[in-house]
XYZ file of C-alpha atoms in Angstrom:
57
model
C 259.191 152.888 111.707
C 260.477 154.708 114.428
C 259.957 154.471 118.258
C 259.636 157.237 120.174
C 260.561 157.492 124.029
C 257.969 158.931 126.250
C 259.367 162.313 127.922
C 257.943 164.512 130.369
C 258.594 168.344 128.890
C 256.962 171.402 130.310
C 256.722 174.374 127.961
C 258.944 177.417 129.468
C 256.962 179.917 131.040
C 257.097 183.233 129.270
C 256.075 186.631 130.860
C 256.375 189.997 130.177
C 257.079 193.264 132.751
C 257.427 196.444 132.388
C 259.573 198.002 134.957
C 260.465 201.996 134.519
C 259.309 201.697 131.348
C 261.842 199.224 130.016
C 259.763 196.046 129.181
C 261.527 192.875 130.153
C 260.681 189.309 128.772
C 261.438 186.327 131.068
C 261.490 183.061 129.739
C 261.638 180.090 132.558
C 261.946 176.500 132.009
C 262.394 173.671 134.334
C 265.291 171.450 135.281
C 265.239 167.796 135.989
C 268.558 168.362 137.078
C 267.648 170.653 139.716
C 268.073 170.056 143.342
C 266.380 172.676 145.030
C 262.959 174.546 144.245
C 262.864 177.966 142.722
C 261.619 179.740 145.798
C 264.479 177.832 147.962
C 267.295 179.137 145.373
C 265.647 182.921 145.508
C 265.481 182.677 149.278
C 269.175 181.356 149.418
C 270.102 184.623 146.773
C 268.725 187.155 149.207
C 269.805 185.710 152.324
C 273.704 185.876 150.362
C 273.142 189.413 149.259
C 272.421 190.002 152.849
C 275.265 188.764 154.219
C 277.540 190.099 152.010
C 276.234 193.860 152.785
C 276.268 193.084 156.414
C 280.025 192.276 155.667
C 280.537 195.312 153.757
C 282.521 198.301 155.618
């Protein structure tokens, strides 16, 4: 017999867009490695690409 450890694992999240008529399938998953939430890491993306263009000649 076997014993099997109890693990939490989520499912990815799968979704589909269609964006200029190119459809695009985005498959997320979670990391319990992760330090910071999705929305923080987006907002910490844009506010980089925003600096960098303000640096920009």
């Amino acid at each position: 017999m076997s014993t099997v450890l109890t693990q939490k694992i989520s499912a990815p999240v799968v979704r589909q867009y269609e964006i200029g008529g190119v459809r695009y399938i985005v498959k997320a998953s979670v990391s319990g490695r992760a330090s910071e939430s999705a929305i923080t890491k987006i907002n910490r993306l844009i506010q980089g690409d925003l600096e960098k263009k303000k640096s920009q000649p």
